[in-house]
Coordinates of C-alpha atoms in Angstrom, one line a residue:
Chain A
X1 CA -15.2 23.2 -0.7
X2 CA -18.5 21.9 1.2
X3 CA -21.4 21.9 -0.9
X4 CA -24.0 23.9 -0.4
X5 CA -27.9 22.3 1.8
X6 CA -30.6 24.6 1.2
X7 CA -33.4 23.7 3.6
X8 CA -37.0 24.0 2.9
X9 CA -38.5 23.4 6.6
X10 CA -37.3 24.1 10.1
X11 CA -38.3 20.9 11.1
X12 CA -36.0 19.3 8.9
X13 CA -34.3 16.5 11.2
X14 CA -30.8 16.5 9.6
X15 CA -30.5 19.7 11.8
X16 CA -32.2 18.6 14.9
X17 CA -28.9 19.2 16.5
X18 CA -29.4 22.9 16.0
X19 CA -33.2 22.7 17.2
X20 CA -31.9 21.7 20.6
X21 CA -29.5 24.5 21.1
X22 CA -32.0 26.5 23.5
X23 CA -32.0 23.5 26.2
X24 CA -28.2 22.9 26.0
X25 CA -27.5 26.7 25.2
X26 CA -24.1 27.5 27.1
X27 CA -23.4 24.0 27.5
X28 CA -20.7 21.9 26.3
X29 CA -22.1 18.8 27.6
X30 CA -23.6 15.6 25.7
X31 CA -20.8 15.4 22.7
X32 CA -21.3 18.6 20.9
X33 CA -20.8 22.2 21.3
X34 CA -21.1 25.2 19.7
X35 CA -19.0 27.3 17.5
X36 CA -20.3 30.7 15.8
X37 CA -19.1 33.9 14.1
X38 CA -16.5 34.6 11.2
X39 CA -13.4 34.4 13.4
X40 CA -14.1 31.5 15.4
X41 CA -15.4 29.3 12.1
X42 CA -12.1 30.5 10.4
X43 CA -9.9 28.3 13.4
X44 CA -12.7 25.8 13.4
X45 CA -12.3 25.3 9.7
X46 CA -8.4 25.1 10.0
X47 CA -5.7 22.7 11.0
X48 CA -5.4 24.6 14.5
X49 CA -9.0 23.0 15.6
X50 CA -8.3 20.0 17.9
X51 CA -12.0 18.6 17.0
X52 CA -14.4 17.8 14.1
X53 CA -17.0 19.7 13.2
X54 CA -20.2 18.2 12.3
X55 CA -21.6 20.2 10.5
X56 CA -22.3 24.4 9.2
X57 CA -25.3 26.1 9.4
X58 CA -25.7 29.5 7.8
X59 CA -27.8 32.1 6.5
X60 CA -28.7 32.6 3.0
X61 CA -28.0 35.8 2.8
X62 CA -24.5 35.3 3.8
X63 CA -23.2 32.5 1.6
X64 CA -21.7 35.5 -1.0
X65 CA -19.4 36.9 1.8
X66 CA -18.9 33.3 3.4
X67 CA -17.5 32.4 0.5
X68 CA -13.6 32.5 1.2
X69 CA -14.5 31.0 4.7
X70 CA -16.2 28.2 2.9
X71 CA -14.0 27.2 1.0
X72 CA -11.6 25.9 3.6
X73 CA -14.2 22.9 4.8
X74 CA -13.6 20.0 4.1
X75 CA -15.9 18.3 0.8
X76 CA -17.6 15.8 3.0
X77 CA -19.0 18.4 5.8
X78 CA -22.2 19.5 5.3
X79 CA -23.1 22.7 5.2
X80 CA -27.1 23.8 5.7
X81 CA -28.0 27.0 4.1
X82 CA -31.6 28.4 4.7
X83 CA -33.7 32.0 4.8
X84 CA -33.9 33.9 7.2
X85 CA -37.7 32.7 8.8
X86 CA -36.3 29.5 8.9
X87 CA -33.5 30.0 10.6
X88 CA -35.9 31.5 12.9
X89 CA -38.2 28.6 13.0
X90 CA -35.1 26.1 14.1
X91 CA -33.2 28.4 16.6
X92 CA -35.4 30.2 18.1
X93 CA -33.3 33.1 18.3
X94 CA -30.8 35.2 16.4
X95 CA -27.8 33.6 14.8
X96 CA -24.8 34.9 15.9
X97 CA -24.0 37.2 12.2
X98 CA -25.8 34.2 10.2
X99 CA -23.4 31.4 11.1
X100 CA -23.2 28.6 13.3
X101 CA -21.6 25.3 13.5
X102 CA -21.8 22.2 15.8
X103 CA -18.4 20.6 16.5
X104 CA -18.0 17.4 18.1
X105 CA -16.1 16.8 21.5
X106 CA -15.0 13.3 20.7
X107 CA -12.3 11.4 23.2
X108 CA -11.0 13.7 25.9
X109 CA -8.4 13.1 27.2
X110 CA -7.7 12.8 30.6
X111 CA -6.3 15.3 33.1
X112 CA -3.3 12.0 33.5
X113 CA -3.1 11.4 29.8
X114 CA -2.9 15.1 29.2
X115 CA -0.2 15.9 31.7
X116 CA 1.5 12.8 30.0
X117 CA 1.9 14.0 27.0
X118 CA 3.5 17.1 27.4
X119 CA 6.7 18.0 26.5
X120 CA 10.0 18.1 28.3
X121 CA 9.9 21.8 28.5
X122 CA 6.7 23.0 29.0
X123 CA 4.3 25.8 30.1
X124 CA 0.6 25.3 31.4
X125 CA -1.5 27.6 32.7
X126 CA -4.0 26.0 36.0
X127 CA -7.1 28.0 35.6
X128 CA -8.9 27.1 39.2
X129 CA -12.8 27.4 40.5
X130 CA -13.0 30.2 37.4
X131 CA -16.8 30.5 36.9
X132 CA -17.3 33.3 34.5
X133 CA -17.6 32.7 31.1
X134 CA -16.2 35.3 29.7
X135 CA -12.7 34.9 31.8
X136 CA -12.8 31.4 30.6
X137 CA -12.8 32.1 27.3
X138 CA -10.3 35.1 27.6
X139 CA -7.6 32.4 29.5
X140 CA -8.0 30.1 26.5
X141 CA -7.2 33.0 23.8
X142 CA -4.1 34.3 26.1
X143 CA -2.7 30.8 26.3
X144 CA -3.5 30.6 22.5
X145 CA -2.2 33.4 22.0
X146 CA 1.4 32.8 23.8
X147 CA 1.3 29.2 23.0
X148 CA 0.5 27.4 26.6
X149 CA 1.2 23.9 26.3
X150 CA -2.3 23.4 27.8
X151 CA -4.9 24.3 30.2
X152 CA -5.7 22.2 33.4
X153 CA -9.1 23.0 35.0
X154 CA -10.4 21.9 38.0
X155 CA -14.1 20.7 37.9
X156 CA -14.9 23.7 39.5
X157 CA -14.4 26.2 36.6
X158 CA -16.1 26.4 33.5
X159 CA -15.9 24.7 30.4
X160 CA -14.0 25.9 27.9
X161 CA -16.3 24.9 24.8
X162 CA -19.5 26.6 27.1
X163 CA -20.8 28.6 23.9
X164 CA -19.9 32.4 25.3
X165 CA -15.9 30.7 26.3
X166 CA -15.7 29.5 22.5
X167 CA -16.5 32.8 21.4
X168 CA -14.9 34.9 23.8
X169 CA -11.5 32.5 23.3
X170 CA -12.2 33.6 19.7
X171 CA -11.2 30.0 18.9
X172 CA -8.6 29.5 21.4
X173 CA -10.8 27.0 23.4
X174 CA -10.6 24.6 19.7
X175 CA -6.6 24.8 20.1
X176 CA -5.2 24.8 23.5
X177 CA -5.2 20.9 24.7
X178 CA -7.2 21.3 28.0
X179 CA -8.6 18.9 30.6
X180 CA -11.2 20.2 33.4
X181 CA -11.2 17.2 35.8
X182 CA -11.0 16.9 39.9
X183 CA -10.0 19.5 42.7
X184 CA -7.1 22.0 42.7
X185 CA -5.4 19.4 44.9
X186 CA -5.3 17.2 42.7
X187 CA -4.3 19.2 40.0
X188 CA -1.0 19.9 41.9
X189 CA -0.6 17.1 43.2
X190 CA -0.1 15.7 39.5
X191 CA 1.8 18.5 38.3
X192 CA 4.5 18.7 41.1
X193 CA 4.9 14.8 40.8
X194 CA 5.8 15.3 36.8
X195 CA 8.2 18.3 38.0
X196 CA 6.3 20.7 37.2
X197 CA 7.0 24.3 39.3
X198 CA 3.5 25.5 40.5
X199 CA 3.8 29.7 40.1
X200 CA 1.1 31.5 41.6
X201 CA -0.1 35.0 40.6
X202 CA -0.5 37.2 44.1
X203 CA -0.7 40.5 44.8
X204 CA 1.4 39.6 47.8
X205 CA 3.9 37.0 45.7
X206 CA 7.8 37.2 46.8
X207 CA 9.2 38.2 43.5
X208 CA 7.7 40.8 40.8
X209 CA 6.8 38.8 37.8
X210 CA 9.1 40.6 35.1
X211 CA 12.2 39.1 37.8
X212 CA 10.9 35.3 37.8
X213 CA 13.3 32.7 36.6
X214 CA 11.3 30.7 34.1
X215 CA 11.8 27.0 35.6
X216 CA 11.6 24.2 32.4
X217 CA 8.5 23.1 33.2
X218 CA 6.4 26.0 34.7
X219 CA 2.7 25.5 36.0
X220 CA 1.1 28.9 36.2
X221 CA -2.2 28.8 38.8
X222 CA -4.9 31.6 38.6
X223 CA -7.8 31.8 40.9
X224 CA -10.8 33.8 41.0
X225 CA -11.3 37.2 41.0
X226 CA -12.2 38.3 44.5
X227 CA -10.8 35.6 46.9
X228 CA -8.2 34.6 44.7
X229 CA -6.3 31.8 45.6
X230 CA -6.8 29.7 48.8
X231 CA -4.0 30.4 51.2
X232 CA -3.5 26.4 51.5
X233 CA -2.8 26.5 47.6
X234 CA -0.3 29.5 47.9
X235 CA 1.2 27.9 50.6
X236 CA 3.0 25.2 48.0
X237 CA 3.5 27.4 45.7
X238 CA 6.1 29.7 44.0
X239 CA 4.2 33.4 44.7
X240 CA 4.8 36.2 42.3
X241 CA 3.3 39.0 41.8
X242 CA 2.1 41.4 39.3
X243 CA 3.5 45.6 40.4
X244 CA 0.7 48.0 40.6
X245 CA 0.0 51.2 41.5
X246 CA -0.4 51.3 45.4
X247 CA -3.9 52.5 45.4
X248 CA -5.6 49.6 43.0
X249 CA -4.0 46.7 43.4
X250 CA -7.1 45.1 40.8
X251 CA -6.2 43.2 37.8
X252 CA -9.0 41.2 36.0
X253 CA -8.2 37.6 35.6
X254 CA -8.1 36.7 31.6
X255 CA -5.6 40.0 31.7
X256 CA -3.5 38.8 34.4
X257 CA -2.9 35.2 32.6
X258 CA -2.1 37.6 29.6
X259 CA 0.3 39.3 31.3
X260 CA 2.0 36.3 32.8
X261 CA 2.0 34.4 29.5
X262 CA 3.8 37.0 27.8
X263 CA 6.3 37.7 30.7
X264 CA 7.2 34.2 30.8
X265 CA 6.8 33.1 26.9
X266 CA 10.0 36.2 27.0
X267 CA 11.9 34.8 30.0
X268 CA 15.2 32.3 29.2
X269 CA 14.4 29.0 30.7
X270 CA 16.5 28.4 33.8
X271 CA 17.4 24.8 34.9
X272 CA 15.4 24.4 38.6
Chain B
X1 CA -21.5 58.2 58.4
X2 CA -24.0 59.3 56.6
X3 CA -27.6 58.9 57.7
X4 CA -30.2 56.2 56.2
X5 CA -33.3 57.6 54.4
X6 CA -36.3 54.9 54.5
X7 CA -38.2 55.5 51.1
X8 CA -42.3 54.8 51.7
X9 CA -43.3 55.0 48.1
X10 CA -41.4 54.4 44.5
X11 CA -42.2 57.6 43.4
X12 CA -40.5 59.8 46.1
X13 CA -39.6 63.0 43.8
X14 CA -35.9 62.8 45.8
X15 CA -35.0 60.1 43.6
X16 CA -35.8 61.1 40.2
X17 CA -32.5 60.4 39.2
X18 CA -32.9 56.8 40.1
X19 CA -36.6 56.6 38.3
X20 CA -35.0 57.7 35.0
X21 CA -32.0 54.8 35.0
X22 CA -34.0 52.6 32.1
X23 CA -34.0 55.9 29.5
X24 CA -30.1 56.6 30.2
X25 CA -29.2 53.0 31.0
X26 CA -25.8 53.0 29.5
X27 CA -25.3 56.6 29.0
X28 CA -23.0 58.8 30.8
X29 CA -24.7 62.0 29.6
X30 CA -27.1 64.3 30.9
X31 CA -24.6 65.3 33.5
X32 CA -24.5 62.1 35.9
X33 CA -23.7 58.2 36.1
X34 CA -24.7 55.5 37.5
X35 CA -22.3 53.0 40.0
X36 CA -23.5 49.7 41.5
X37 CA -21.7 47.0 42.8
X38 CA -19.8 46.7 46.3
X39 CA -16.4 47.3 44.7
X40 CA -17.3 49.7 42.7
X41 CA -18.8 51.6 44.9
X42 CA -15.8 51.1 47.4
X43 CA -14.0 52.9 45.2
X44 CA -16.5 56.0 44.6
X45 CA -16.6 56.5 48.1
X46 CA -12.8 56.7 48.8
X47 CA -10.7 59.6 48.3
X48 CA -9.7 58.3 44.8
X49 CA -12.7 59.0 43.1
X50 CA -12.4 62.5 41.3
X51 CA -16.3 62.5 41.3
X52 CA -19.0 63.7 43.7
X53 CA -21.5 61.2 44.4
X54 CA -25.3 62.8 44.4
X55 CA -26.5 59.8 46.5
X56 CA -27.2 56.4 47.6
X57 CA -29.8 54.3 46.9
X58 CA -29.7 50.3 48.3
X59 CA -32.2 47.6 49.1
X60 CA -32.9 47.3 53.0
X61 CA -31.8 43.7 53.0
X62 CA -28.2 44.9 52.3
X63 CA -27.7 48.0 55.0
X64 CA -26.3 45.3 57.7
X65 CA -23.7 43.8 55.2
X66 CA -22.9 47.4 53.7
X67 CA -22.4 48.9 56.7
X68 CA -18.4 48.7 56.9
X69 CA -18.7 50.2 53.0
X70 CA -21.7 53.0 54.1
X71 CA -19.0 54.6 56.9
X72 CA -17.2 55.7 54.3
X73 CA -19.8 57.5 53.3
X74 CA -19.8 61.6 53.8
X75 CA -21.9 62.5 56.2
X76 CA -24.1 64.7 54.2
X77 CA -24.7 61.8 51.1
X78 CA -28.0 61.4 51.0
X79 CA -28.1 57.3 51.4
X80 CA -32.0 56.0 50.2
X81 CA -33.0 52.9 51.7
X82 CA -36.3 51.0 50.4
X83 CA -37.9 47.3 50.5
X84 CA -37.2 45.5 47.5
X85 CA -41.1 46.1 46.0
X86 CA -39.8 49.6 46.3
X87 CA -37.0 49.5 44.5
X88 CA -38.4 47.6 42.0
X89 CA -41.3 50.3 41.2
X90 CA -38.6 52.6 40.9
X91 CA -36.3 51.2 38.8
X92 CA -37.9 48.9 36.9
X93 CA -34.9 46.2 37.0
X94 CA -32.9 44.9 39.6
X95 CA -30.6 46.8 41.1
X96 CA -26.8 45.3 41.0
X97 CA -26.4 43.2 44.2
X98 CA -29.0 45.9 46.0
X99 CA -26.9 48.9 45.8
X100 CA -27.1 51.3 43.1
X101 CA -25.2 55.5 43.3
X102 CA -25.4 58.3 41.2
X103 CA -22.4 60.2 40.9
X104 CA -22.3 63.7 39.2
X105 CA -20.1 64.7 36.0
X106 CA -19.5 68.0 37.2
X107 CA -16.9 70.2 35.1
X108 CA -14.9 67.7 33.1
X109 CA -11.4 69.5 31.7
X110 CA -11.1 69.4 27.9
X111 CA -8.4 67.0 25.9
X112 CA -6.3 70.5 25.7
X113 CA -6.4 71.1 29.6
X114 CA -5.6 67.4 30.7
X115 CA -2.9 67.4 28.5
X116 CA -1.4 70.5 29.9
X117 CA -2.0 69.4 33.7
X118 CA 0.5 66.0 33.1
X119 CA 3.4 65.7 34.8
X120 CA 6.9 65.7 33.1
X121 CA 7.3 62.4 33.3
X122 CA 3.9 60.5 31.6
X123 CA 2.3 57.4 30.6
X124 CA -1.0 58.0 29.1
X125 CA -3.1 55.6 27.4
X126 CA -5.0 56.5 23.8
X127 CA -8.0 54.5 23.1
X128 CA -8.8 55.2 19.5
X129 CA -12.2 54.2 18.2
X130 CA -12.9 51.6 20.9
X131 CA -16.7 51.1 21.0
X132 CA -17.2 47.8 23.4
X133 CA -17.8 49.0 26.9
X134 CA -16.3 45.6 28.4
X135 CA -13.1 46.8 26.4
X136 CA -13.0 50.7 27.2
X137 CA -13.7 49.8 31.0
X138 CA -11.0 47.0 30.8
X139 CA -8.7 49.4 29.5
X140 CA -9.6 52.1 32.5
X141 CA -9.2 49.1 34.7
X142 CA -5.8 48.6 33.9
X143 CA -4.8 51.9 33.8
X144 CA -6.2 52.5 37.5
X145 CA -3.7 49.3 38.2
X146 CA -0.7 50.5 36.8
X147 CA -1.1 54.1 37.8
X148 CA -1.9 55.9 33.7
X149 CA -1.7 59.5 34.1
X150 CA -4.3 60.0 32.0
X151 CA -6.9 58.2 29.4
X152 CA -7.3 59.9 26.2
X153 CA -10.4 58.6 24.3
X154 CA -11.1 60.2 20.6
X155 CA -15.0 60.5 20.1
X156 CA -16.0 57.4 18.3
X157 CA -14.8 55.7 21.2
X158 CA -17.1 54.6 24.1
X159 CA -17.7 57.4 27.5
X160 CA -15.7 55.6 30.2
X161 CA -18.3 56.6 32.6
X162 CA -21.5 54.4 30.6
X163 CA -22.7 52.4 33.3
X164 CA -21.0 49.0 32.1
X165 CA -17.9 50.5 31.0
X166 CA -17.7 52.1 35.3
X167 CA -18.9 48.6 36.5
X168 CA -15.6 46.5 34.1
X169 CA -13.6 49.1 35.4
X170 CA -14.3 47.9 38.3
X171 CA -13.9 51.8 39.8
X172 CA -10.8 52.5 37.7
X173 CA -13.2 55.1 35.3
X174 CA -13.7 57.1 38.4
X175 CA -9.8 57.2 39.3
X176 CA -7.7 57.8 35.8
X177 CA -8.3 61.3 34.3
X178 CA -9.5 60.9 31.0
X179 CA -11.0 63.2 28.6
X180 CA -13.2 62.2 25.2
X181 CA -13.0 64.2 22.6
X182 CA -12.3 65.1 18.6
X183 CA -10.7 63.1 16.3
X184 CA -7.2 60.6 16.5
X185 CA -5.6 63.1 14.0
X186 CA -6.2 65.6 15.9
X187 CA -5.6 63.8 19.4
X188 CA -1.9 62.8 18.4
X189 CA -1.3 66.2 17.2
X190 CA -1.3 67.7 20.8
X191 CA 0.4 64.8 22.0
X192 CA 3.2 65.2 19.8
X193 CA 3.1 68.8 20.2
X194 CA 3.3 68.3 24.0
X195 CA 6.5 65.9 23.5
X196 CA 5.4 62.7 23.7
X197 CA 6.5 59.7 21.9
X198 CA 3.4 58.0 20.1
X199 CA 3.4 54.5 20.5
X200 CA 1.4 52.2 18.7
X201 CA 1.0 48.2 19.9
X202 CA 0.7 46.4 16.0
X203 CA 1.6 42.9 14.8
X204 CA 3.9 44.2 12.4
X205 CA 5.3 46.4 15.3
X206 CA 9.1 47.3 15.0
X207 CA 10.1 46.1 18.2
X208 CA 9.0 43.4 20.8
X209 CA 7.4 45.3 23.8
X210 CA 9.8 44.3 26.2
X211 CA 12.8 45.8 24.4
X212 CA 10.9 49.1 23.8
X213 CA 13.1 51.9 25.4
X214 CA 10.5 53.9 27.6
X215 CA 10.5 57.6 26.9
X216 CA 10.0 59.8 29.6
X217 CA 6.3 60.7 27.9
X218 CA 4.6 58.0 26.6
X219 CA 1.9 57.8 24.3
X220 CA 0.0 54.3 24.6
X221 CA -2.2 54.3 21.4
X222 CA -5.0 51.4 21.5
X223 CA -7.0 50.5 18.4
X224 CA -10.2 48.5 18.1
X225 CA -10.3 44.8 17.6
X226 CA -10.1 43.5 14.4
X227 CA -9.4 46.4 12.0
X228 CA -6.7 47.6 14.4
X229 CA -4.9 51.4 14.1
X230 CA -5.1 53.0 10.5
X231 CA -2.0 52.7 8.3
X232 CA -2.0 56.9 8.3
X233 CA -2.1 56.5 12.3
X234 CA 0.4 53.8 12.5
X235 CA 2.8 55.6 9.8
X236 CA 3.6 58.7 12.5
X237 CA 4.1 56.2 15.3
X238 CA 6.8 54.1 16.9
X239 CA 5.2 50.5 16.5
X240 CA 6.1 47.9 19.0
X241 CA 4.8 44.1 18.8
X242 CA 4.0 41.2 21.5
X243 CA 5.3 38.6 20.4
X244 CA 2.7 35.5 20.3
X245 CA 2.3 31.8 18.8
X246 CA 3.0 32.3 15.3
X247 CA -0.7 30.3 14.3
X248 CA -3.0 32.6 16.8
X249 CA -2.4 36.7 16.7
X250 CA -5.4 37.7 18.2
X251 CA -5.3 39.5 21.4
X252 CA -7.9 41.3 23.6
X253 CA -7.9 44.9 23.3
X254 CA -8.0 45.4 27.0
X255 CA -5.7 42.3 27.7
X256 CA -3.0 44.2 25.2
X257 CA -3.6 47.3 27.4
X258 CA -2.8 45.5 30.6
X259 CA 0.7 43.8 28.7
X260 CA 2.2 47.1 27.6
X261 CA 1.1 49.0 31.0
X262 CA 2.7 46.5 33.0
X263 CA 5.7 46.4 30.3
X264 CA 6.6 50.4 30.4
X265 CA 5.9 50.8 33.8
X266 CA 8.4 47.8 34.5
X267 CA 10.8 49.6 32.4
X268 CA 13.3 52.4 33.4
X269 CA 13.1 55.9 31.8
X270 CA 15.4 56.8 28.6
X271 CA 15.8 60.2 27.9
X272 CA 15.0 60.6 24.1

């Protein structure tokens, strides 16, 4: 287990990472980002977090019911306790239930390298010009959830390790392998020249989802909600659609990638 | 189409309803709610919603781009129009994309009465103790989508009809019958009473969804995230799982409602 930092200032500078957290906020940029609440720390603190985390910062008052939490960091990570005014002083807000963290991005890899390295069978899920935060983060706990190979992102979406998608993912932004680089294109372009089938979600797609034939290496596209995909990206596609009742034909997006993970997670892969 | 009314001052006694949003807010009560949003209100003014709307109120700037929406209107809805320094002595915050209705409760049927008005065959959904408005509008989303016969909320759950829980929904709380009342106990008793099968979505579920054999009246029981349905509620249920990654069982509440609507209503009828 971590030992324990009390602090005695808000200004001490072994936390200036924390200080900062107002400017950068919702952002992922500049190295860091930000993890916060029980459940994420408990997949930040385990094997199933892709990145390091730099260090904890936590209120006093909840180092007694922290303590099983705790006790999975690792010896050399430090962990900054402090009261409550101080925790004040440095954040200038409320800590999310008295526990924050600051993880470390550390070497991305690319949206080439990642596509690399996936496996002979595989199943990724294309999130594309997805804005809201929220839907972000609920993609990356469905494709945690039914174990997506990884998440390709074109630079028009969010990122995944924005502070509200880490929390809404409730971790499953620090496991899925994602990259969040160049157009949709170019996305596809990639994927179909590693033989990958792009499936699209549609409410006018040829075949109902529950009938797909799960291809060996399946590509599953989601655009936003409201304009949906671009009729140029359906147009190379494999459309499917999700049956609804005739009258409100509405699905929100983080449920539809739920639904379609867990249709095709059940499906028998078929050789293309 | 109904006819435009040009407010001159903020406090125009013919929208009191509208000055008083800030004390309700989120609340359903007092006999009326609040819709906003273009969708939303696309829906209230269709014949799908099962509620009266009181009126209209929407910034000037908007009446040439919500004109195709405003035709739906009734003729005798009282539509409010007013400059946005208007609005903003009325209502004190900014109105949703500068269109705002009220819509009136009217005589709602008790749990007893919409369980008696279902049809022989039935899917209903059972949200027990879900208190996140995001979640219980998600949920009323998807069963507007997959055509629920009703919702059945028990009282520690969240009104449908709170303002954020209608605008999630994205109109679906002003489409599924639902009614809110008493306890889960008391809830699954009629439901049993009235024949149908109770079944409960649980990691330790006896099935996987997909193999579930769908009775011809189906109880969909929901409960909140994290703590999940009682043991003494799961214990006089059928339990079903979805199966996920064996390192990350953690699904949305609303997202799991969206996977098991789409999974019964994919699935034939057995006779019990």
């Amino acid at each position: 287990m971590a030992s324990l930092i009390p602090l005695t200032a808000p200004d001490d500078p072994r936390i200036d990472a924390y200080r900062v957290i107002k400017e950068r906020d919702l952002v992922g940029r500049g190295g860091r980002f930000i993890v916060e609440g029980r459940t994420v720390l408990d997949v930040a603190l385990s094997p199933r977090n892709r990145f390091t985390l730099e260090s904890l910062l936590l209120a006093e008052s909840r180092i007694e019911a922290l303590a099983p939490l705790l006790a999975q960091a690792p010896a050399d990570l430090p962990v900054y306790t402090a009261s409550q005014a101080i925790l004040d002083g440095i954040t200038g807000f409320h800590i999310h239930r008295g526990l924050l963290g600051i993880g470390l991005r550390g070497a991305e890899p690319s949206m080439a390298e990642l596509i690399a390295s996936l496996p002979e069978e595989a199943l990724v899920v294309v999130p594309l010009g997805i804005t809201n935060h929220d839907n972000v983060g609920g993609i990356m706990r469905n494709a945690a959830a039914f174990g997506a190979d990884a998440a390709l992102f074109d630079f028009a979406s969010c990122d995944p390790l924005y502070r509200k998608a880490i929390r809404v993912s409730v971790g499953g932004s620090l496991m899925v392998p994602f990259a969040r680089e160049g157009s949709a294109e170019a996305i596809l372009d990639r994927l179909a020249a590693s033989g990958f089938t792009l499936i699209a979600l549609s409410p006018s797609g040829a075949s109902e989802l529950s009938t797909l034939a799960r291809p060996p290496r399946a590509a599953l596209l989601l655009g936003a909600e409201g304009p949906g995909l671009a009729p140029h990206i359906l147009a190379r596609t494999l459309t499917t659609r999700i049956a609804m009742a005739g009258n409100f034909d509405s699905l929100n997006v983080a449920t539809t990638s739920g639904i379609a993970l867990h249709a095709m997670r059940r499906t028998q892969i078929t050789p293309a």
